[in-house]
Coordinates of C-alpha atoms and ligand atoms in Angstrom, one line a residue:
M1 CA -7.4 -1.4 -6.5
C2 CA -9.0 -4.2 -8.4
G3 CA -8.8 -7.7 -7.0
I4 CA -9.1 -11.1 -8.7
V5 CA -9.9 -14.6 -7.4
G6 CA -10.5 -17.8 -9.3
V7 CA -11.1 -21.4 -8.2
A8 CA -11.2 -24.8 -9.9
A9 CA -12.5 -27.5 -7.6
E10 CA -14.8 -30.5 -7.2
R11 CA -17.4 -28.7 -5.1
D12 CA -19.7 -25.7 -5.4
I13 CA -17.2 -22.8 -5.2
A14 CA -19.5 -19.8 -5.2
P15 CA -19.2 -19.3 -1.4
L16 CA -15.4 -19.5 -1.8
L17 CA -15.4 -16.8 -4.5
L18 CA -17.6 -14.5 -2.4
D19 CA -15.4 -15.0 0.7
G20 CA -12.3 -14.3 -1.5
L21 CA -13.9 -11.0 -2.6
R22 CA -14.6 -10.0 1.0
R23 CA -10.9 -10.6 1.8
L24 CA -9.9 -8.4 -1.2
E25 CA -12.2 -5.5 -0.1
Y26 CA -9.4 -3.8 1.8
R27 CA -7.7 -3.0 -1.5
G28 CA -10.4 -0.5 -2.4
Y29 CA -13.1 -1.1 -5.1
D30 CA -16.4 0.2 -6.3
S31 CA -18.2 -2.8 -7.9
A32 CA -17.9 -6.5 -7.7
G33 CA -18.9 -9.6 -9.6
L34 CA -18.5 -13.3 -10.2
A35 CA -18.8 -15.8 -13.1
L36 CA -19.2 -19.5 -12.9
L37 CA -19.2 -22.4 -15.3
D38 CA -22.5 -24.0 -14.5
N39 CA -23.2 -27.2 -16.5
G40 CA -20.8 -26.0 -19.3
G41 CA -22.6 -22.6 -19.6
L42 CA -21.2 -19.3 -18.2
K43 CA -23.3 -17.4 -15.7
R44 CA -22.5 -14.2 -13.9
L45 CA -23.7 -11.8 -11.3
R46 CA -22.4 -8.3 -10.9
R47 CA -23.3 -5.3 -8.7
P48 CA -22.0 -1.8 -8.3
G49 CA -21.0 -0.9 -4.7
E50 CA -20.1 -3.2 -1.9
V51 CA -19.5 -7.0 -2.0
A52 CA -22.3 -7.2 0.6
R53 CA -24.7 -6.0 -2.2
L54 CA -23.4 -8.7 -4.5
V55 CA -23.9 -11.3 -1.7
E56 CA -27.5 -10.1 -1.1
E57 CA -28.3 -10.4 -4.7
F58 CA -26.6 -13.8 -4.8
E59 CA -28.8 -15.0 -2.0
R60 CA -31.9 -14.0 -4.1
Q61 CA -30.6 -15.6 -7.3
P62 CA -27.9 -18.1 -6.3
L63 CA -25.4 -19.5 -8.9
E64 CA -23.6 -22.8 -8.6
G65 CA -20.5 -24.1 -10.2
E66 CA -17.2 -25.9 -9.6
V67 CA -15.0 -23.5 -11.7
G68 CA -15.3 -19.7 -11.5
I69 CA -13.7 -16.3 -11.2
A70 CA -14.6 -13.2 -9.3
H71 CA -13.5 -9.6 -9.2
T72 CA -13.6 -6.3 -7.2
R73 CA -13.3 -3.4 -9.6
W74 CA -11.8 0.0 -9.0
A75 CA -13.1 2.0 -11.9
T76 CA -10.6 3.3 -14.4
H77 CA -12.4 3.2 -17.8
G78 CA -16.1 3.8 -17.3
A79 CA -18.2 4.5 -14.2
P80 CA -18.7 1.9 -11.5
T81 CA -22.0 0.5 -12.9
E82 CA -23.2 -3.1 -13.3
Q83 CA -22.5 -3.0 -17.1
N84 CA -18.8 -2.0 -16.4
A85 CA -18.3 -4.5 -13.5
H86 CA -16.3 -7.6 -14.2
P87 CA -16.3 -10.4 -15.2
M88 CA -16.7 -9.2 -18.8
F89 CA -18.3 -11.6 -21.3
A90 CA -17.9 -12.3 -24.9
G91 CA -21.2 -13.9 -25.6
E92 CA -21.6 -16.6 -23.0
R93 CA -18.4 -18.2 -24.3
V94 CA -15.7 -16.2 -22.5
A95 CA -15.5 -14.5 -19.2
V96 CA -12.6 -12.2 -18.2
A97 CA -11.6 -10.4 -14.9
H98 CA -8.8 -8.0 -15.2
N99 CA -6.6 -5.8 -13.1
G100 CA -4.5 -2.9 -14.5
I101 CA -4.9 -1.0 -17.8
V102 CA -4.9 -2.0 -21.4
E103 CA -3.3 1.1 -22.9
N104 CA -4.1 0.4 -26.6
Y105 CA -7.7 -0.7 -26.0
E106 CA -9.2 2.1 -28.1
A107 CA -7.5 1.0 -31.3
I108 CA -8.5 -2.7 -30.5
K109 CA -12.0 -1.7 -29.8
E110 CA -12.3 0.2 -33.0
E111 CA -10.9 -2.7 -35.0
L112 CA -13.3 -5.2 -33.3
T113 CA -16.3 -2.9 -33.7
T114 CA -15.5 -2.5 -37.4
G115 CA -15.5 -6.3 -37.6
G116 CA -19.0 -6.4 -36.1
V117 CA -18.4 -7.0 -32.4
V118 CA -20.9 -5.2 -30.2
F119 CA -19.5 -3.9 -26.9
S120 CA -21.7 -3.8 -23.9
S121 CA -19.4 -1.8 -21.5
E122 CA -17.1 1.2 -21.5
T123 CA -14.2 -0.8 -20.1
D124 CA -10.8 -1.7 -21.6
T125 CA -11.3 -5.2 -20.3
E126 CA -14.1 -6.1 -22.7
C127 CA -11.8 -6.1 -25.6
I128 CA -9.7 -8.8 -24.0
A129 CA -12.8 -11.1 -23.8
H130 CA -13.6 -10.5 -27.5
L131 CA -10.0 -11.0 -28.6
I132 CA -9.8 -14.3 -26.8
D133 CA -13.2 -15.3 -28.1
A134 CA -12.0 -14.7 -31.7
E135 CA -8.9 -16.8 -31.2
L136 CA -11.0 -19.6 -29.7
S137 CA -13.3 -19.5 -32.7
A138 CA -10.3 -19.9 -34.9
G139 CA -9.9 -23.4 -33.3
K140 CA -7.2 -22.7 -30.7
D141 CA -7.1 -24.1 -27.2
L142 CA -7.6 -21.7 -24.3
A143 CA -3.9 -21.3 -23.4
T144 CA -2.9 -20.6 -27.0
A145 CA -5.9 -18.3 -27.6
A146 CA -5.1 -16.3 -24.5
R147 CA -1.4 -16.1 -25.3
D148 CA -2.1 -14.8 -28.8
A149 CA -4.8 -12.4 -27.7
L150 CA -2.7 -11.0 -24.8
A151 CA 0.3 -10.5 -27.2
R152 CA -1.7 -7.7 -28.8
L153 CA -2.2 -5.7 -25.6
K154 CA 0.0 -2.9 -24.3
G155 CA 0.1 -2.0 -20.6
S156 CA 0.6 -3.6 -17.3
Y157 CA -2.1 -6.0 -16.1
S158 CA -3.2 -9.4 -14.9
V159 CA -6.2 -11.4 -16.0
V160 CA -8.2 -14.6 -15.3
V161 CA -10.2 -16.2 -18.0
L162 CA -13.0 -18.8 -18.2
A163 CA -14.1 -20.3 -21.5
A164 CA -17.2 -22.5 -22.0
A165 CA -15.1 -24.5 -24.5
E166 CA -12.8 -25.7 -21.7
P167 CA -15.2 -26.0 -18.8
D168 CA -12.6 -27.5 -16.3
A169 CA -10.0 -24.7 -16.7
I170 CA -9.1 -21.2 -15.5
L171 CA -6.4 -19.3 -17.3
A172 CA -4.4 -16.8 -15.3
A173 CA -1.9 -14.4 -16.7
H174 CA 0.7 -12.0 -15.1
R175 CA 1.7 -9.1 -17.4
G176 CA 3.3 -6.7 -15.0
A177 CA 0.6 -6.9 -12.4
P178 CA 0.6 -9.6 -9.7
M179 CA -1.0 -13.0 -10.0
V180 CA -0.4 -15.9 -7.8
V181 CA -1.5 -19.6 -8.1
G182 CA -2.7 -21.2 -4.8
L183 CA -2.3 -25.0 -4.5
G184 CA -5.0 -27.0 -2.7
E185 CA -6.1 -30.6 -2.2
S186 CA -7.9 -31.5 -5.5
E187 CA -8.5 -27.9 -6.1
N188 CA -6.4 -25.0 -7.3
Y189 CA -6.8 -21.2 -7.1
A190 CA -5.6 -18.0 -8.8
A191 CA -5.6 -14.6 -7.2
S192 CA -4.1 -11.1 -7.5
D193 CA -3.3 -11.1 -3.7
I194 CA -2.8 -14.0 -1.3
A195 CA -5.2 -12.3 1.1
A196 CA -8.1 -13.8 -1.0
L197 CA -6.8 -17.3 -0.4
L198 CA -5.8 -17.3 3.2
P199 CA -8.5 -19.7 4.5
V200 CA -7.9 -22.3 1.7
T201 CA -4.1 -22.6 1.3
R202 CA -0.7 -21.5 2.4
R203 CA 1.1 -23.0 -0.6
Y204 CA 1.6 -20.7 -3.5
R205 CA 3.4 -20.4 -6.8
F206 CA 4.0 -16.8 -7.8
L207 CA 3.8 -16.2 -11.5
R208 CA 6.5 -14.1 -13.1
D209 CA 6.0 -11.4 -15.7
G210 CA 4.8 -12.9 -19.0
D211 CA 3.7 -16.2 -17.4
L212 CA 0.4 -17.9 -18.1
A213 CA -1.0 -20.6 -15.8
L214 CA -3.7 -23.1 -16.8
L215 CA -5.4 -24.5 -13.7
T216 CA -7.8 -27.3 -13.4
R217 CA -8.8 -28.9 -10.1
G218 CA -6.0 -31.5 -10.4
S219 CA -3.3 -29.6 -12.4
V220 CA -1.3 -26.4 -12.7
E221 CA 0.6 -25.9 -16.0
I222 CA 2.7 -22.7 -16.2
T223 CA 4.3 -21.4 -19.3
G224 CA 6.8 -18.6 -19.6
A225 CA 6.8 -15.5 -21.8
G226 CA 8.0 -17.6 -24.8
G227 CA 5.3 -20.3 -24.4
E228 CA 7.8 -22.8 -22.9
A229 CA 6.8 -24.9 -19.8
V230 CA 8.3 -23.4 -16.7
E231 CA 8.4 -24.4 -13.0
R232 CA 7.8 -21.6 -10.5
P233 CA 9.0 -22.4 -6.9
M234 CA 6.4 -23.4 -4.3
V235 CA 6.4 -20.9 -1.5
E236 CA 4.9 -21.7 1.9
S237 CA 3.4 -18.5 3.4
E238 CA 3.6 -17.6 7.0
F239 CA 0.2 -15.9 6.8
G240 CA -2.9 -17.8 7.7
P241 CA -6.5 -16.6 8.0
E242 CA -5.9 -15.2 11.5
S243 CA -3.5 -12.7 9.9
V244 CA -6.5 -10.6 8.9
E245 CA -8.9 -11.1 11.7
R246 CA -10.1 -7.8 13.3
G247 CA -10.6 -9.4 16.8
A248 CA -12.2 -7.1 19.4
Y249 CA -11.3 -3.9 17.5
R250 CA -13.9 -1.8 15.8
H251 CA -11.8 -1.3 12.7
Y252 CA -8.7 -2.8 11.1
M253 CA -7.0 0.6 11.3
Q254 CA -7.5 0.7 15.0
K255 CA -6.2 -2.8 15.5
E256 CA -3.2 -1.9 13.3
I257 CA -2.4 1.2 15.3
F258 CA -2.5 -0.8 18.5
E259 CA -0.2 -3.5 17.0
Q260 CA 2.5 -1.0 16.4
A261 CA 4.7 -1.6 19.4
R262 CA 4.7 -5.3 18.6
A263 CA 5.3 -4.6 14.9
V264 CA 8.2 -2.3 15.6
R265 CA 9.7 -4.7 18.1
D266 CA 9.6 -7.6 15.6
T267 CA 11.1 -5.4 12.9
L268 CA 14.0 -4.2 15.0
L269 CA 14.9 -7.5 16.6
P270 CA 16.7 -9.0 13.6
L271 CA 18.4 -5.7 12.7
I272 CA 20.3 -5.3 16.0
S273 CA 23.1 -7.6 17.0
G274 CA 25.3 -7.1 20.0
G275 CA 23.7 -3.7 20.6
L276 CA 24.7 -2.4 17.2
P277 CA 23.0 -2.3 13.8
D278 CA 23.5 -5.4 11.7
A279 CA 25.4 -4.3 8.6
S280 CA 24.1 -7.4 6.8
M281 CA 20.4 -6.4 7.1
F282 CA 20.2 -6.2 3.3
G283 CA 22.4 -9.3 3.0
P284 CA 26.2 -9.8 3.4
E285 CA 27.0 -8.6 -0.1
V286 CA 25.5 -5.1 0.6
G287 CA 26.9 -5.1 4.1
A288 CA 30.4 -5.4 2.7
K289 CA 29.9 -2.4 0.5
L290 CA 28.3 0.0 3.0
G291 CA 31.6 1.8 3.8
E292 CA 32.1 2.7 0.2
I293 CA 28.6 4.3 -0.3
T294 CA 28.7 8.0 -1.3
A295 CA 25.0 8.8 -1.6
V296 CA 21.5 7.3 -1.2
H297 CA 18.5 7.7 -3.6
I298 CA 15.1 6.8 -2.3
A299 CA 11.9 6.3 -4.3
A300 CA 8.4 5.6 -2.8
C301 CA 4.8 6.7 -2.8
G302 CA 2.3 7.9 -0.2
S303 CA 3.2 7.2 3.4
A304 CA 6.3 5.3 2.3
F305 CA 7.5 8.5 0.7
N306 CA 7.1 10.3 4.0
A307 CA 9.1 7.6 5.6
G308 CA 11.8 8.2 3.0
L309 CA 11.8 11.9 3.9
V310 CA 12.4 11.1 7.6
A311 CA 15.2 8.7 6.6
R312 CA 16.9 11.4 4.6
Q313 CA 17.4 13.4 7.7
W314 CA 18.8 10.3 9.6
I315 CA 21.1 9.4 6.7
Q316 CA 22.4 13.0 6.5
D317 CA 22.8 13.4 10.3
Y318 CA 24.2 10.1 11.3
A319 CA 25.9 8.7 8.2
K320 CA 26.8 12.2 6.8
L321 CA 25.7 11.1 3.3
P322 CA 23.7 13.1 0.8
C323 CA 20.3 11.5 0.3
T324 CA 17.6 12.4 -2.2
V325 CA 14.0 11.2 -1.9
E326 CA 11.7 11.2 -4.9
I327 CA 8.0 10.3 -5.4
A328 CA 8.3 7.1 -7.4
S329 CA 6.2 8.4 -10.3
E330 CA 8.5 11.4 -10.5
Y331 CA 11.7 9.4 -10.2
R332 CA 10.7 7.4 -13.3
Y333 CA 10.7 10.5 -15.5
R334 CA 13.4 12.7 -14.0
P335 CA 15.8 10.5 -12.0
P336 CA 18.6 12.4 -10.2
P337 CA 22.1 11.9 -11.6
C338 CA 23.6 8.7 -10.2
P339 CA 27.0 9.3 -8.7
P340 CA 29.5 6.4 -8.3
N341 CA 28.8 4.1 -5.4
C342 CA 25.3 5.3 -4.9
L343 CA 22.6 3.1 -3.3
F344 CA 19.0 3.1 -4.6
L345 CA 16.3 2.2 -2.1
A346 CA 12.6 1.5 -3.0
I347 CA 10.2 1.6 0.0
S348 CA 6.8 0.0 -0.5
Q349 CA 4.6 -1.7 2.2
S350 CA 2.9 -3.9 -0.4
G351 CA 5.7 -4.2 -2.8
E352 CA 3.1 -3.9 -5.6
T353 CA 2.8 -0.2 -6.2
A354 CA 3.1 0.2 -9.9
D355 CA 5.1 3.5 -9.8
T356 CA 7.5 2.1 -7.2
L357 CA 8.0 -1.0 -9.3
A358 CA 8.6 1.0 -12.4
A359 CA 11.1 3.4 -10.6
T360 CA 13.0 0.3 -9.4
R361 CA 13.1 -1.2 -12.9
A362 CA 14.5 2.2 -14.1
A363 CA 17.0 2.2 -11.3
R364 CA 18.3 -1.2 -12.2
E365 CA 19.4 0.2 -15.5
R366 CA 21.3 3.1 -14.0
G367 CA 24.6 1.8 -12.5
Y368 CA 23.8 2.0 -8.8
R369 CA 26.1 0.2 -6.5
A370 CA 23.1 -1.8 -5.2
V371 CA 19.3 -1.6 -5.7
L372 CA 17.6 -2.3 -2.5
A373 CA 13.9 -2.8 -1.4
L374 CA 12.3 -2.2 1.9
S375 CA 8.9 -4.0 1.9
N376 CA 6.4 -5.6 4.2
V377 CA 5.6 -8.5 1.9
A378 CA 8.2 -11.2 1.3
T379 CA 6.5 -12.5 -1.7
S380 CA 5.8 -9.2 -3.4
S381 CA 6.9 -8.3 -6.9
L382 CA 9.3 -5.7 -5.6
V383 CA 11.1 -8.1 -3.3
R384 CA 11.2 -10.7 -6.0
N385 CA 12.6 -8.2 -8.6
V386 CA 15.6 -7.0 -6.6
E387 CA 18.6 -8.9 -5.3
H388 CA 18.7 -7.3 -1.9
S389 CA 15.7 -6.6 0.3
L390 CA 14.9 -5.9 3.9
L391 CA 11.5 -6.9 5.3
T392 CA 9.5 -5.0 7.9
R393 CA 7.5 -7.3 10.2
A394 CA 4.3 -5.4 10.4
G395 CA 2.1 -8.4 9.5
L396 CA -0.7 -8.0 6.9
E397 CA -1.9 -4.4 6.9
V398 CA -5.6 -4.2 5.9
G399 CA -6.6 -0.6 6.5
V400 CA -6.0 1.4 3.4
A401 CA -4.3 4.2 5.3
S402 CA -0.9 2.9 6.3
T403 CA -0.1 2.9 10.0
K404 CA 1.9 0.0 11.4
A405 CA 3.6 -0.5 8.0
L406 CA 4.8 3.1 8.1
L407 CA 6.1 2.8 11.7
T408 CA 8.0 -0.3 10.9
Q409 CA 9.5 1.3 7.8
L410 CA 10.7 4.2 10.0
A411 CA 12.3 1.7 12.5
A412 CA 14.1 -0.2 9.8
L413 CA 15.2 3.0 8.1
A414 CA 16.7 4.3 11.4
M415 CA 18.7 1.1 11.6
M416 CA 19.8 1.4 8.0
A417 CA 21.0 5.0 8.6
L418 CA 22.9 3.8 11.7
A419 CA 24.4 0.8 9.8
L420 CA 25.7 3.3 7.2
A421 CA 27.1 5.6 9.9
R422 CA 28.9 2.7 11.5
A423 CA 30.4 1.5 8.2
R424 CA 31.6 5.1 7.6
G425 CA 33.5 5.1 10.8
S426 CA 31.2 6.9 13.3
R427 CA 32.2 6.3 16.9
E428 CA 31.0 2.9 18.1
E429 CA 29.8 4.4 21.4
E430 CA 27.6 6.9 19.6
I431 CA 26.1 4.3 17.4
R432 CA 25.5 2.0 20.3
S433 CA 23.6 4.7 22.2
L434 CA 21.5 5.6 19.1
T435 CA 20.7 1.9 18.7
Q436 CA 19.5 1.8 22.3
E437 CA 17.2 4.7 21.5
A438 CA 15.8 2.8 18.6
A439 CA 15.4 -0.3 20.7
A440 CA 13.4 1.7 23.3
L441 CA 10.8 2.7 20.7
P442 CA 8.3 -0.2 21.2
G443 CA 7.9 0.6 24.9
L444 CA 7.5 4.3 24.2
I445 CA 4.9 3.5 21.5
E446 CA 3.0 1.5 24.1
Q447 CA 2.9 4.6 26.4
L448 CA 1.7 6.8 23.6
L449 CA -1.2 4.5 22.8
E450 CA -2.6 5.3 26.2
M451 CA -3.3 8.8 24.8
D452 CA -6.1 7.2 22.7
G453 CA -9.0 8.4 25.0
R454 CA -7.7 12.0 25.1
L455 CA -7.3 12.0 21.3
A456 CA -10.9 10.8 20.9
E457 CA -12.0 13.8 23.0
L458 CA -9.8 16.3 21.1
A459 CA -10.9 14.9 17.7
G460 CA -14.2 16.8 18.3
N461 CA -12.3 20.0 17.6
F462 CA -11.7 18.9 14.0
R463 CA -15.1 17.5 13.0
G464 CA -16.6 20.7 11.7
R465 CA -13.4 22.1 10.1
E466 CA -12.9 22.3 6.4
H467 CA -9.2 23.1 6.4
V468 CA -6.3 22.0 8.6
L469 CA -2.7 23.1 8.3
F470 CA 0.1 20.9 9.7
L471 CA 3.4 22.6 10.6
G472 CA 6.7 21.0 11.5
R473 CA 10.4 21.8 11.1
G474 CA 13.3 19.6 10.2
P475 CA 12.4 15.9 10.6
M476 CA 9.0 17.0 11.9
W477 CA 8.1 18.3 8.5
P478 CA 7.6 14.9 6.9
V479 CA 5.8 13.8 10.1
A480 CA 3.4 16.8 9.5
M481 CA 3.0 15.6 5.9
E482 CA 2.0 12.2 7.2
G483 CA -0.4 13.7 9.7
A484 CA -2.0 15.8 6.9
L485 CA -2.2 12.7 4.6
K486 CA -3.9 10.6 7.3
L487 CA -6.4 13.3 8.2
K488 CA -7.3 14.1 4.6
E489 CA -7.6 10.5 3.4
L490 CA -9.8 9.4 6.3
S491 CA -11.8 12.4 7.2
Y492 CA -12.0 14.1 3.8
I493 CA -11.0 17.4 5.5
H494 CA -8.6 19.4 3.4
A495 CA -5.3 19.1 5.1
E496 CA -1.9 20.4 4.0
A497 CA 1.6 20.3 5.6
Y498 CA 4.1 23.1 5.5
A499 CA 7.6 23.4 6.8
A500 CA 6.8 25.9 9.5
G501 CA 9.3 28.5 8.2
E502 CA 7.3 28.6 4.9
L503 CA 4.2 29.9 6.7
K504 CA 4.8 33.5 5.8
H505 CA 5.4 32.6 2.2
G506 CA 1.8 31.8 1.4
P507 CA -0.4 29.7 3.8
L508 CA -0.6 32.5 6.4
A509 CA -3.0 34.2 3.9
L510 CA -5.5 31.4 4.7
V511 CA -5.4 31.7 8.4
D512 CA -8.5 33.0 10.1
D513 CA -10.7 31.7 13.0
R514 CA -12.0 28.8 10.8
M515 CA -8.5 27.4 10.2
M516 CA -7.1 24.7 12.5
I517 CA -3.3 24.6 12.7
V518 CA -1.6 21.4 14.1
A519 CA 2.0 22.2 15.1
L520 CA 4.5 19.6 16.0
A521 CA 6.8 21.0 18.7
P522 CA 9.5 18.7 20.0
N523 CA 11.8 20.5 22.5
D524 CA 14.7 20.8 20.0
G525 CA 16.9 23.6 18.8
L526 CA 14.1 24.8 16.5
L527 CA 11.4 25.2 19.2
H528 CA 12.0 29.0 19.6
K529 CA 11.6 29.4 15.9
L530 CA 8.4 27.4 15.9
R531 CA 7.1 29.5 18.8
S532 CA 7.3 32.6 16.6
N533 CA 5.4 30.8 13.9
L534 CA 2.7 29.9 16.3
E535 CA 2.4 33.5 17.5
E536 CA 1.9 34.6 13.8
V537 CA -1.0 32.2 13.6
R538 CA -2.5 33.2 17.0
A539 CA -2.4 36.9 16.0
R540 CA -4.7 36.0 13.1
G541 CA -7.2 34.1 15.1
G542 CA -6.2 30.6 13.9
Q543 CA -7.0 27.8 16.3
L544 CA -3.8 26.0 17.4
F545 CA -3.4 22.4 18.2
V546 CA 0.1 21.8 19.5
V547 CA 1.6 18.4 20.0
S548 CA 4.7 18.9 22.1
D549 CA 7.3 17.3 24.4
P550 CA 6.2 17.5 28.0
D551 CA 9.0 20.0 28.8
A552 CA 8.4 22.3 25.8
N553 CA 6.3 24.6 28.0
L554 CA 3.7 25.3 25.3
G555 CA 0.0 25.3 25.6
H556 CA -0.7 27.8 28.4
E557 CA -1.7 30.5 25.9
D558 CA -5.4 31.3 25.4
G559 CA -7.2 29.1 22.9
M560 CA -4.4 26.8 22.3
I561 CA -5.2 23.1 22.5
A562 CA -2.1 21.2 23.9
L563 CA -1.3 17.6 23.7
R564 CA 1.9 16.6 25.5
L565 CA 3.8 13.4 24.9
P566 CA 4.3 11.4 28.1
A567 CA 8.1 11.6 27.9
P568 CA 10.5 13.7 25.9
P569 CA 11.8 11.7 22.9
T570 CA 15.3 11.9 21.5
A571 CA 15.9 13.3 18.1
L572 CA 16.0 9.8 16.6
Q573 CA 12.8 8.8 18.4
A574 CA 10.8 11.9 17.8
P575 CA 9.6 11.3 14.1
V576 CA 8.4 7.8 15.0
L577 CA 6.7 8.8 18.2
Y578 CA 5.0 12.0 17.0
T579 CA 3.4 10.0 14.2
V580 CA 1.3 7.9 16.6
P581 CA -0.9 10.7 18.1
L582 CA -1.5 12.0 14.5
Q583 CA -2.7 8.6 13.4
L584 CA -5.1 8.3 16.4
L585 CA -6.3 11.8 15.7
A586 CA -7.1 11.1 12.1
Y587 CA -8.8 7.8 13.1
H588 CA -11.1 9.4 15.7
V589 CA -12.0 12.4 13.5
A590 CA -13.0 10.0 10.7
V591 CA -14.9 7.7 13.1
Q592 CA -16.8 10.6 14.5
K593 CA -17.7 11.8 11.0
G594 CA -19.1 8.4 10.3
H595 CA -16.6 7.5 7.6
D596 CA -15.5 4.0 6.5
V597 CA -12.0 4.3 8.2
D598 CA -10.7 1.1 6.6
R599 CA -11.8 1.9 3.1
P600 CA -11.8 5.6 2.5
R601 CA -13.6 6.7 -0.7
N602 CA -11.8 6.6 -4.0
L603 CA -8.6 5.2 -2.5
A604 CA -6.9 1.8 -2.8
K605 CA -4.5 -0.1 -0.6
S606 CA -2.0 -0.7 -3.2
V607 CA -2.1 1.3 -6.4
T608 CA -1.3 -1.2 -9.1
V609 CA -1.9 1.1 -12.0
D610 CA 0.3 4.1 -12.9
Ligands
G6P1 C1 -1.6 3.9 -1.4 C2 -2.0 3.6 0.1 C3 -1.0 4.3 1.0 C4 0.4 3.9 0.7 C5 0.7 4.1 -0.7 C6 2.0 3.4 -1.1 O1 -1.8 5.2 -1.7 O2 -3.3 4.1 0.3 O3 -1.4 4.0 2.4 O4 1.3 4.6 1.5 O5 -0.3 3.5 -1.6 O6 1.9 2.0 -1.0 P1 3.1 1.0 -0.8 O7 2.4 -0.3 -0.7 O8 3.9 1.1 -2.0 O9 3.8 1.4 0.5

């Protein structure tokens, strides 16, 4: 989604802004632009398409300035054209870059147009620039003008503003969407994501909802929702520029897949103590309550939702607790009844997904015993807005399609399920042995990654397909969903996942010799059932691609492509391990089709609008 970066310094900052934009590219966008205060006047350059196009244009007509803002736009209102790219101007007096949506912009636009303002774009953002311009013309200073203008807007958003009237300053506002202030030596920064600022600082102040920050090269003044001066704590980040280097890998996604053993190991390490799950993983207060928990509600989006579905099975099987998993945007509008002593868990890699944040806000009003977050980003809005959180240790994930973040979520969720089971009186020996199975995951993931070459070969079978069906049963159903999600988002092949038993209730009608069916076949109690499903597919000419345990004895039949895991996983390990070949498969299919694997079309890394 959109990204913002702003800098106030004592040097020419155009290169810094362009570098910041490159670092925000991973979030997904379709146009880019920057505006600088150059000798007191506002200048801008905008281009549809990639930041590289903006950089080319910049080289032809360079701009200079010591104070400026820049933006990558993911179109919501109006096509991704130059006219609709940010920063938006009101004359050459005010420039605004904006993330999120102004819900009441139509009414404001109508009012401004009636008053004689001429709009040059189709965006909701432009009305912010004109409103601030009007307040400045009434003689207000930038902070007051911005506060009064923003008070008229509805929605969830963040903005940065430049005004020719205050040429040393950048105004940054957090209204439900993230905004962070970076602190430098004789320079200060604002950004929607610390990724933009990694090479220039590790010191941040995270704005809270309703905050405004006025930055100059030498000062940062933050005011809260009521206009009062506030202090926001300075946070030193563990992430440096190396956190987002691609190294020798061809794509971030490839690097992130290959980092998974390390990421899962780092995530598991602090969650296991004395060979058992650490009950205090969400803090001692939650640990003390675990034995009283009667149910778990999970809300999440995308891959994190699939992780939640796997966790449901573990929580049911090991802790014997009912667990519901909702897509966060659904939870907001039809939350399940909240029984006494129920836990709520939001799962979000970024901790910035608008629907997951909104679901969590709703959950906080509903009398849960505790509202928990599982996230990969310690400084995210989600983590900052709940009392109890658990961090995965994936490191920064740049590829839009989640890989290492998902696997670390699964690892953490397995330990959470075991902690609940232990607190509810399961036999210690059983929990100890399941904990050992979890602890063995990093080594097993490493073995699986050796299948990379084979998957690159097999990917050729998918290149020309238009439809792929993923089948799984039990905990393999959400794994099939994740496999279908990865394939469709990266390769643009239509892919769907079905619980294998549902095959006869509809999807079988689609099966013919053009259809590829990926079946996940661990050697569990459901294998014989799955075998019958596969026969139904074969009888109709469907091409089968079966991922199975080495001892499942599948794949000898004609026309069946078989991929066997190197070692048979346990029931706890299987959902984690079966995910890895599906990630590699989707990666190779997309690479072979010549797609931008790290930035699939129309998608964003964290969806900060609802
Ligand atoms: C986007 C990403 C997915 C991700 C989902 C949820 O759709 O493309 O990869 O799973 O958001 O993101 P979150 O940061 O909340 O886990």
